Amino acid sequence: MKKTFFLIFALFVLIFSARAETLPEVEREFRAVWIATVDNIDFPSRKNLSVEEQKAEILRDLDLARSLNMNAVVFQVRPMCDALYESKIEPWSEFLTGEMGKAQNFDPLKFITEEAHRRGILVHAWFNPYRAYHPAAKTVSENHISKRRPDLVRRYGKYLWLDPTEPEVQKYSLSVVLDVVKRYDIDGVHFDDYFYPYPERDGQGKKIEFPDDKNWRKYKATGGVLTRDEWRRKNVNDFIESVGREIKKIKPEILFGISPFGVAEENYKNLYADAEKWLSEGTVDYFVPQIYWKSDRSNREFPRILKFWENANPLKRHVWAGIGTYKIANKAENFSADEIIRQISYTREIQTTRGNIQFSFKSVRSDLDKIQQALREKLYRRAAVVPRSFWIKTQKPLAPKVEITSDENFVRAAWTERGKRKAFWFIVYAKDKNGWSYSVLPAAQKSISLSADREIEKIIVTSVDRLGNESDW
């Protein structure tokens, strides 16, 4: 009994004396993967799955993400003016139930957010702001925007699109985003590369203009001086800026991210997306150019394009590359797991902060070219917390209150949080006979047992919030 008491007392003394030492630097990297729901790419694997089957697929993917030491997923919640969550604004998605508007007694967004957070994984909600219908769908409900407000919708190719130049479209899509921000504990709002659609061509290969003629004529009739291209870009810019502004009014610490096409000129000329402006002016918190080409691809070399975007980043927001892991499946592309590892390695050399998002979860889950082993053994050997977003001003969390007990087999640390600011991760630093090491744990875990054989000398536990701010110790 006395031996145990003195050991516990000694451990407490060593915790406080550790302040004079330098702790190991914890890896910081945004390690994410897209979960696409359009056309059942990633989730659910097919329409009409039961609730239990949907839950099982989400848990399987989250467990895999955690086993790979990933710390974020980007979950598509609005593929075509529909909802992968319970919404009073838009109908349930056909990709869930097989019929647009058919309700189910299960909210995938709520479930994935809760379960991901329990595992120390952030969730960014991915919206398509303008796409109103995808040809993979077969049904349309009466409460879909194309039925309720056909005046706001345009047919272009095989798709339906909301007209970006309609002020009511901007208000409508913004209302959808804000509804989710208010009601769900998401960590980020995310848009991909679809603003104006990619150009359609006629039989002679000539570009077909997007049908916004009515609004263009109205604009010119009221004395508008911009060119048509400038006018289109301004409407998209106004919407993007409103999203960035309004979500921060509700949750100042939520991250806003956009993942445009990798080539700036294509965004600017054909998609009317002034992505350079959004990055250079700090409209977004993070920026994920989709660089889905090999490192040695002529004129589109991965490192060269990534350097372009990092150099267009004067405010030092997060530039995190979009990685095309799905291309491993295309033999003609000659991609490999080694190429993906090479590209992620480039991100660590070029970007101000480390991070990437892989497209998409199906490719990781299918273990194309043994990508899982490559990630585990070559790059993601250790768990990581996310880089800090220094421009978001907030207090860091307090360190938890730690209690330590031990017996002949284990040294156990348990802790309770202090203060109002909640941790998203805990970092447990331990010094043993071999020196310092650390473990990154989800906030749901508030204890750890370490083998007594390690001859533990010191234990320190810190709190890290979802923005990557670490407490003192």
PDB file of C-alpha atoms in Angstrom, residues 152-381:
ATOM      1  CA  LEU A 152     -35.376  29.563 -61.427  1.00  0.00           C
ATOM      2  CA  VAL A 153     -34.193  26.407 -63.198  1.00  0.00           C
ATOM      3  CA  ARG A 154     -32.463  26.008 -66.565  1.00  0.00           C
ATOM      4  CA  ARG A 155     -31.905  22.879 -68.631  1.00  0.00           C
ATOM      5  CA  TYR A 156     -28.356  22.552 -69.945  1.00  0.00           C
ATOM      6  CA  GLY A 157     -27.293  19.321 -71.577  1.00  0.00           C
ATOM      7  CA  LYS A 158     -28.629  16.385 -69.587  1.00  0.00           C
ATOM      8  CA  TYR A 159     -28.730  18.353 -66.337  1.00  0.00           C
ATOM      9  CA  LEU A 160     -30.910  20.944 -64.641  1.00  0.00           C
ATOM     10  CA  TRP A 161     -29.223  23.936 -63.045  1.00  0.00           C
ATOM     11  CA  LEU A 162     -30.293  26.812 -60.877  1.00  0.00           C
ATOM     12  CA  ASP A 163     -29.546  30.054 -62.717  1.00  0.00           C
ATOM     13  CA  PRO A 164     -26.680  31.746 -60.822  1.00  0.00           C
ATOM     14  CA  THR A 165     -27.832  35.166 -62.065  1.00  0.00           C
ATOM     15  CA  GLU A 166     -31.211  34.910 -60.323  1.00  0.00           C
ATOM     16  CA  PRO A 167     -31.148  36.804 -56.999  1.00  0.00           C
ATOM     17  CA  GLU A 168     -33.753  34.386 -55.647  1.00  0.00           C
ATOM     18  CA  VAL A 169     -31.461  31.465 -56.459  1.00  0.00           C
ATOM     19  CA  GLN A 170     -28.707  33.010 -54.391  1.00  0.00           C
ATOM     20  CA  LYS A 171     -31.085  33.525 -51.470  1.00  0.00           C
ATOM     21  CA  TYR A 172     -32.488  30.026 -51.836  1.00  0.00           C
ATOM     22  CA  SER A 173     -29.168  28.166 -51.899  1.00  0.00           C
ATOM     23  CA  LEU A 174     -27.863  30.326 -49.065  1.00  0.00           C
ATOM     24  CA  SER A 175     -30.930  29.436 -46.992  1.00  0.00           C
ATOM     25  CA  VAL A 176     -30.205  25.731 -47.505  1.00  0.00           C
ATOM     26  CA  VAL A 177     -26.613  26.109 -46.305  1.00  0.00           C
ATOM     27  CA  LEU A 178     -27.562  28.244 -43.302  1.00  0.00           C
ATOM     28  CA  ASP A 179     -30.273  25.789 -42.271  1.00  0.00           C
ATOM     29  CA  VAL A 180     -27.671  23.016 -41.999  1.00  0.00           C
ATOM     30  CA  VAL A 181     -25.169  25.254 -40.201  1.00  0.00           C
ATOM     31  CA  LYS A 182     -27.802  26.144 -37.610  1.00  0.00           C
ATOM     32  CA  ARG A 183     -29.129  22.635 -36.979  1.00  0.00           C
ATOM     33  CA  TYR A 184     -26.101  20.350 -37.258  1.00  0.00           C
ATOM     34  CA  ASP A 185     -22.804  20.185 -35.411  1.00  0.00           C
ATOM     35  CA  ILE A 186     -20.759  20.245 -38.615  1.00  0.00           C
ATOM     36  CA  ASP A 187     -17.188  21.503 -38.699  1.00  0.00           C
ATOM     37  CA  GLY A 188     -17.130  22.986 -42.190  1.00  0.00           C
ATOM     38  CA  VAL A 189     -19.123  24.031 -45.253  1.00  0.00           C
ATOM     39  CA  HIS A 190     -17.715  22.781 -48.543  1.00  0.00           C
ATOM     40  CA  PHE A 191     -18.386  23.468 -52.241  1.00  0.00           C
ATOM     41  CA  ASP A 192     -16.796  21.592 -55.129  1.00  0.00           C
ATOM     42  CA  ASP A 193     -16.003  22.702 -58.693  1.00  0.00           C
ATOM     43  CA  TYR A 194     -19.552  22.996 -60.047  1.00  0.00           C
ATOM     44  CA  PHE A 195     -20.554  26.656 -60.340  1.00  0.00           C
ATOM     45  CA  TYR A 196     -21.627  27.326 -63.890  1.00  0.00           C
ATOM     46  CA  PRO A 197     -21.590  23.895 -65.550  1.00  0.00           C
ATOM     47  CA  TYR A 198     -18.728  22.667 -67.663  1.00  0.00           C
ATOM     48  CA  PRO A 199     -19.416  23.738 -71.275  1.00  0.00           C
ATOM     49  CA  GLU A 200     -21.595  21.617 -73.534  1.00  0.00           C
ATOM     50  CA  ARG A 201     -20.746  21.483 -77.264  1.00  0.00           C
ATOM     51  CA  ASP A 202     -22.969  21.227 -80.303  1.00  0.00           C
ATOM     52  CA  GLY A 203     -22.461  18.874 -83.259  1.00  0.00           C
ATOM     53  CA  GLN A 204     -19.803  21.172 -84.711  1.00  0.00           C
ATOM     54  CA  GLY A 205     -17.913  21.380 -81.415  1.00  0.00           C
ATOM     55  CA  LYS A 206     -19.068  24.935 -80.731  1.00  0.00           C
ATOM     56  CA  LYS A 207     -19.694  25.930 -77.139  1.00  0.00           C
ATOM     57  CA  ILE A 208     -23.382  26.100 -76.221  1.00  0.00           C
ATOM     58  CA  GLU A 209     -24.153  29.140 -74.087  1.00  0.00           C
ATOM     59  CA  PHE A 210     -25.802  28.622 -70.726  1.00  0.00           C
ATOM     60  CA  PRO A 211     -29.420  29.829 -71.065  1.00  0.00           C
ATOM     61  CA  ASP A 212     -29.337  32.938 -68.902  1.00  0.00           C
ATOM     62  CA  ASP A 213     -30.370  35.198 -71.809  1.00  0.00           C
ATOM     63  CA  LYS A 214     -33.453  36.644 -70.109  1.00  0.00           C
ATOM     64  CA  ASN A 215     -31.523  37.920 -67.103  1.00  0.00           C
ATOM     65  CA  TRP A 216     -28.686  39.128 -69.318  1.00  0.00           C
ATOM     66  CA  ARG A 217     -31.082  41.235 -71.390  1.00  0.00           C
ATOM     67  CA  LYS A 218     -32.663  42.588 -68.221  1.00  0.00           C
ATOM     68  CA  TYR A 219     -29.240  43.537 -66.871  1.00  0.00           C
ATOM     69  CA  LYS A 220     -28.272  45.360 -70.061  1.00  0.00           C
ATOM     70  CA  ALA A 221     -31.631  47.134 -70.190  1.00  0.00           C
ATOM     71  CA  THR A 222     -30.991  48.616 -66.750  1.00  0.00           C
ATOM     72  CA  GLY A 223     -27.657  50.097 -67.856  1.00  0.00           C
ATOM     73  CA  GLY A 224     -25.318  47.288 -66.876  1.00  0.00           C
ATOM     74  CA  VAL A 225     -21.770  47.899 -68.118  1.00  0.00           C
ATOM     75  CA  LEU A 226     -20.105  44.547 -67.438  1.00  0.00           C
ATOM     76  CA  THR A 227     -19.433  42.050 -70.202  1.00  0.00           C
ATOM     77  CA  ARG A 228     -21.515  38.892 -70.069  1.00  0.00           C
ATOM     78  CA  ASP A 229     -18.613  36.892 -68.663  1.00  0.00           C
ATOM     79  CA  GLU A 230     -17.909  39.540 -66.021  1.00  0.00           C
ATOM     80  CA  TRP A 231     -21.588  39.681 -65.113  1.00  0.00           C
ATOM     81  CA  ARG A 232     -21.710  35.923 -64.641  1.00  0.00           C
ATOM     82  CA  ARG A 233     -18.590  35.947 -62.471  1.00  0.00           C
ATOM     83  CA  LYS A 234     -19.942  38.792 -60.363  1.00  0.00           C
ATOM     84  CA  ASN A 235     -23.099  36.850 -59.583  1.00  0.00           C
ATOM     85  CA  VAL A 236     -21.091  33.813 -58.516  1.00  0.00           C
ATOM     86  CA  ASN A 237     -18.723  36.014 -56.491  1.00  0.00           C
ATOM     87  CA  ASP A 238     -21.626  37.717 -54.712  1.00  0.00           C
ATOM     88  CA  PHE A 239     -23.035  34.344 -53.722  1.00  0.00           C
ATOM     89  CA  ILE A 240     -19.731  32.911 -52.513  1.00  0.00           C
ATOM     90  CA  GLU A 241     -19.015  36.027 -50.460  1.00  0.00           C
ATOM     91  CA  SER A 242     -22.493  35.904 -48.905  1.00  0.00           C
ATOM     92  CA  VAL A 243     -22.009  32.270 -47.869  1.00  0.00           C
ATOM     93  CA  GLY A 244     -18.632  33.011 -46.287  1.00  0.00           C
ATOM     94  CA  ARG A 245     -20.054  36.008 -44.474  1.00  0.00           C
ATOM     95  CA  GLU A 246     -23.360  34.568 -43.262  1.00  0.00           C
ATOM     96  CA  ILE A 247     -22.148  31.207 -41.959  1.00  0.00           C
ATOM     97  CA  LYS A 248     -19.621  33.030 -39.783  1.00  0.00           C
ATOM     98  CA  LYS A 249     -22.397  35.101 -38.233  1.00  0.00           C
ATOM     99  CA  ILE A 250     -23.975  31.883 -37.001  1.00  0.00           C
ATOM    100  CA  LYS A 251     -20.804  29.948 -36.129  1.00  0.00           C
ATOM    101  CA  PRO A 252     -17.649  32.092 -36.318  1.00  0.00           C
ATOM    102  CA  GLU A 253     -15.414  29.052 -36.008  1.00  0.00           C
ATOM    103  CA  ILE A 254     -16.884  26.977 -38.823  1.00  0.00           C
ATOM    104  CA  LEU A 255     -14.538  26.543 -41.789  1.00  0.00           C
ATOM    105  CA  PHE A 256     -15.591  27.490 -45.313  1.00  0.00           C
ATOM    106  CA  GLY A 257     -13.826  25.611 -48.085  1.00  0.00           C
ATOM    107  CA  ILE A 258     -14.036  25.390 -51.851  1.00  0.00           C
ATOM    108  CA  SER A 259     -12.544  22.762 -54.160  1.00  0.00           C
ATOM    109  CA  PRO A 260     -12.340  24.230 -57.671  1.00  0.00           C
ATOM    110  CA  PHE A 261     -10.987  22.711 -60.843  1.00  0.00           C
ATOM    111  CA  GLY A 262      -7.193  22.626 -60.683  1.00  0.00           C
ATOM    112  CA  VAL A 263      -6.528  25.027 -63.574  1.00  0.00           C
ATOM    113  CA  ALA A 264      -7.302  28.675 -62.802  1.00  0.00           C
ATOM    114  CA  GLU A 265      -8.043  29.655 -66.402  1.00  0.00           C
ATOM    115  CA  GLU A 266     -10.694  26.963 -66.765  1.00  0.00           C
ATOM    116  CA  ASN A 267     -12.456  28.161 -63.616  1.00  0.00           C
ATOM    117  CA  TYR A 268     -12.359  31.767 -64.742  1.00  0.00           C
ATOM    118  CA  LYS A 269     -13.322  31.423 -68.402  1.00  0.00           C
ATOM    119  CA  ASN A 270     -15.726  28.500 -68.485  1.00  0.00           C
ATOM    120  CA  LEU A 271     -17.123  28.019 -64.971  1.00  0.00           C
ATOM    121  CA  TYR A 272     -17.225  31.766 -64.190  1.00  0.00           C
ATOM    122  CA  ALA A 273     -15.602  31.012 -60.856  1.00  0.00           C
ATOM    123  CA  ASP A 274     -12.999  33.589 -59.847  1.00  0.00           C
ATOM    124  CA  ALA A 275     -11.268  31.127 -57.564  1.00  0.00           C
ATOM    125  CA  GLU A 276      -8.074  33.174 -57.352  1.00  0.00           C
ATOM    126  CA  LYS A 277     -10.087  36.065 -55.935  1.00  0.00           C
ATOM    127  CA  TRP A 278     -11.684  33.895 -53.241  1.00  0.00           C
ATOM    128  CA  LEU A 279      -8.288  32.623 -52.164  1.00  0.00           C
ATOM    129  CA  SER A 280      -6.336  35.867 -52.374  1.00  0.00           C
ATOM    130  CA  GLU A 281      -8.983  37.873 -50.501  1.00  0.00           C
ATOM    131  CA  GLY A 282      -9.503  35.273 -47.782  1.00  0.00           C
ATOM    132  CA  THR A 283     -13.148  34.609 -48.614  1.00  0.00           C
ATOM    133  CA  VAL A 284     -12.447  30.949 -47.861  1.00  0.00           C
ATOM    134  CA  ASP A 285     -10.676  29.359 -44.923  1.00  0.00           C
ATOM    135  CA  TYR A 286      -9.347  26.512 -47.016  1.00  0.00           C
ATOM    136  CA  PHE A 287      -8.898  25.944 -50.723  1.00  0.00           C
ATOM    137  CA  VAL A 288      -8.637  22.528 -52.363  1.00  0.00           C
ATOM    138  CA  PRO A 289      -7.666  22.688 -56.053  1.00  0.00           C
ATOM    139  CA  GLN A 290      -8.535  19.420 -57.745  1.00  0.00           C
ATOM    140  CA  ILE A 291      -5.173  18.415 -59.200  1.00  0.00           C
ATOM    141  CA  TYR A 292      -6.101  15.045 -60.633  1.00  0.00           C
ATOM    142  CA  TRP A 293      -3.053  14.627 -62.872  1.00  0.00           C
ATOM    143  CA  LYS A 294       0.189  12.778 -62.446  1.00  0.00           C
ATOM    144  CA  SER A 295       3.289  14.501 -61.158  1.00  0.00           C
ATOM    145  CA  ASP A 296       4.891  14.316 -64.613  1.00  0.00           C
ATOM    146  CA  ARG A 297       1.808  15.109 -66.721  1.00  0.00           C
ATOM    147  CA  SER A 298       2.882  17.537 -69.453  1.00  0.00           C
ATOM    148  CA  ASN A 299       1.501  21.052 -68.872  1.00  0.00           C
ATOM    149  CA  ARG A 300      -0.426  19.913 -65.809  1.00  0.00           C
ATOM    150  CA  GLU A 301       2.276  18.620 -63.512  1.00  0.00           C
ATOM    151  CA  PHE A 302       0.936  18.182 -59.993  1.00  0.00           C
ATOM    152  CA  PRO A 303       3.704  20.108 -58.168  1.00  0.00           C
ATOM    153  CA  ARG A 304       3.680  22.988 -60.636  1.00  0.00           C
ATOM    154  CA  ILE A 305      -0.067  23.549 -60.321  1.00  0.00           C
ATOM    155  CA  LEU A 306       0.049  23.250 -56.547  1.00  0.00           C
ATOM    156  CA  LYS A 307       2.826  25.858 -56.395  1.00  0.00           C
ATOM    157  CA  PHE A 308       0.699  28.189 -58.527  1.00  0.00           C
ATOM    158  CA  TRP A 309      -2.131  28.092 -55.999  1.00  0.00           C
ATOM    159  CA  GLU A 310       0.125  28.429 -52.978  1.00  0.00           C
ATOM    160  CA  ASN A 311       1.725  31.477 -54.604  1.00  0.00           C
ATOM    161  CA  ALA A 312      -1.765  32.953 -55.086  1.00  0.00           C
ATOM    162  CA  ASN A 313      -2.321  32.790 -51.346  1.00  0.00           C
ATOM    163  CA  PRO A 314      -1.033  36.051 -49.811  1.00  0.00           C
ATOM    164  CA  LEU A 315      -3.153  35.736 -46.648  1.00  0.00           C
ATOM    165  CA  LYS A 316      -1.836  32.214 -46.013  1.00  0.00           C
ATOM    166  CA  ARG A 317      -5.152  30.458 -45.833  1.00  0.00           C
ATOM    167  CA  HIS A 318      -5.035  26.691 -46.016  1.00  0.00           C
ATOM    168  CA  VAL A 319      -4.234  25.367 -49.499  1.00  0.00           C
ATOM    169  CA  TRP A 320      -4.805  21.616 -49.389  1.00  0.00           C
ATOM    170  CA  ALA A 321      -4.540  19.663 -52.623  1.00  0.00           C
ATOM    171  CA  GLY A 322      -7.377  17.571 -54.000  1.00  0.00           C
ATOM    172  CA  ILE A 323      -5.894  14.145 -54.787  1.00  0.00           C
ATOM    173  CA  GLY A 324      -7.347  11.867 -57.493  1.00  0.00           C
ATOM    174  CA  THR A 325      -7.010   8.487 -55.819  1.00  0.00           C
ATOM    175  CA  TYR A 326      -9.891   7.221 -57.974  1.00  0.00           C
ATOM    176  CA  LYS A 327      -7.628   7.360 -61.018  1.00  0.00           C
ATOM    177  CA  ILE A 328      -5.718   4.296 -59.838  1.00  0.00           C
ATOM    178  CA  ALA A 329      -8.639   2.279 -61.217  1.00  0.00           C
ATOM    179  CA  ASN A 330      -8.124   3.725 -64.703  1.00  0.00           C
ATOM    180  CA  LYS A 331      -5.317   1.723 -66.268  1.00  0.00           C
ATOM    181  CA  ALA A 332      -4.975   4.209 -69.116  1.00  0.00           C
ATOM    182  CA  GLU A 333      -3.992   6.919 -66.621  1.00  0.00           C
ATOM    183  CA  ASN A 334      -1.129   4.787 -65.286  1.00  0.00           C
ATOM    184  CA  PHE A 335      -1.747   5.972 -61.727  1.00  0.00           C
ATOM    185  CA  SER A 336      -0.561   3.956 -58.739  1.00  0.00           C
ATOM    186  CA  ALA A 337      -0.521   4.054 -54.974  1.00  0.00           C
ATOM    187  CA  ASP A 338       3.083   5.259 -55.217  1.00  0.00           C
ATOM    188  CA  GLU A 339       1.902   8.233 -57.288  1.00  0.00           C
ATOM    189  CA  ILE A 340      -0.637   9.157 -54.608  1.00  0.00           C
ATOM    190  CA  ILE A 341       2.056   8.915 -51.929  1.00  0.00           C
ATOM    191  CA  ARG A 342       4.332  11.058 -54.105  1.00  0.00           C
ATOM    192  CA  GLN A 343       1.635  13.711 -54.460  1.00  0.00           C
ATOM    193  CA  ILE A 344       0.870  13.839 -50.740  1.00  0.00           C
ATOM    194  CA  SER A 345       4.617  14.171 -50.144  1.00  0.00           C
ATOM    195  CA  TYR A 346       4.639  17.161 -52.504  1.00  0.00           C
ATOM    196  CA  THR A 347       1.868  18.791 -50.466  1.00  0.00           C
ATOM    197  CA  ARG A 348       4.093  18.601 -47.409  1.00  0.00           C
ATOM    198  CA  GLU A 349       6.890  20.376 -49.254  1.00  0.00           C
ATOM    199  CA  ILE A 350       4.878  23.045 -51.062  1.00  0.00           C
ATOM    200  CA  GLN A 351       1.891  24.004 -48.921  1.00  0.00           C
ATOM    201  CA  THR A 352       2.088  26.426 -45.992  1.00  0.00           C
ATOM    202  CA  THR A 353       0.044  23.969 -43.934  1.00  0.00           C
ATOM    203  CA  ARG A 354      -0.199  20.246 -44.466  1.00  0.00           C
ATOM    204  CA  GLY A 355      -3.383  18.721 -45.797  1.00  0.00           C
ATOM    205  CA  ASN A 356      -5.170  17.004 -48.653  1.00  0.00           C
ATOM    206  CA  ILE A 357      -8.527  15.518 -49.585  1.00  0.00           C
ATOM    207  CA  GLN A 358      -8.707  12.305 -51.595  1.00  0.00           C
ATOM    208  CA  PHE A 359     -11.437  11.523 -54.094  1.00  0.00           C
ATOM    209  CA  SER A 360     -13.146   9.414 -53.139  1.00  0.00           C
ATOM    210  CA  PHE A 361     -13.902   7.050 -50.294  1.00  0.00           C
ATOM    211  CA  LYS A 362     -14.821   4.187 -52.612  1.00  0.00           C
ATOM    212  CA  SER A 363     -11.288   4.173 -53.994  1.00  0.00           C
ATOM    213  CA  VAL A 364      -9.751   4.040 -50.527  1.00  0.00           C
ATOM    214  CA  ARG A 365     -12.229   1.431 -49.328  1.00  0.00           C
ATOM    215  CA  SER A 366     -11.589  -0.733 -52.400  1.00  0.00           C
ATOM    216  CA  ASP A 367      -7.896  -0.584 -51.529  1.00  0.00           C
ATOM    217  CA  LEU A 368      -6.819   0.197 -55.081  1.00  0.00           C
ATOM    218  CA  ASP A 369      -3.193  -0.866 -55.574  1.00  0.00           C
ATOM    219  CA  LYS A 370      -2.986  -1.449 -51.800  1.00  0.00           C
ATOM    220  CA  ILE A 371      -3.406   2.269 -51.117  1.00  0.00           C
ATOM    221  CA  GLN A 372      -4.366   1.572 -47.493  1.00  0.00           C
ATOM    222  CA  GLN A 373      -1.065  -0.102 -46.714  1.00  0.00           C
ATOM    223  CA  ALA A 374       0.833   2.643 -48.534  1.00  0.00           C
ATOM    224  CA  LEU A 375      -0.871   5.346 -46.465  1.00  0.00           C
ATOM    225  CA  ARG A 376      -0.411   3.518 -43.162  1.00  0.00           C
ATOM    226  CA  GLU A 377       3.225   2.609 -43.664  1.00  0.00           C
ATOM    227  CA  LYS A 378       4.592   5.588 -45.585  1.00  0.00           C
ATOM    228  CA  LEU A 379       2.734   8.751 -44.572  1.00  0.00           C
ATOM    229  CA  TYR A 380       0.041   8.258 -41.953  1.00  0.00           C
ATOM    230  CA  ARG A 381       1.922   6.178 -39.427  1.00  0.00           C
TER     231      ARG A 381
END
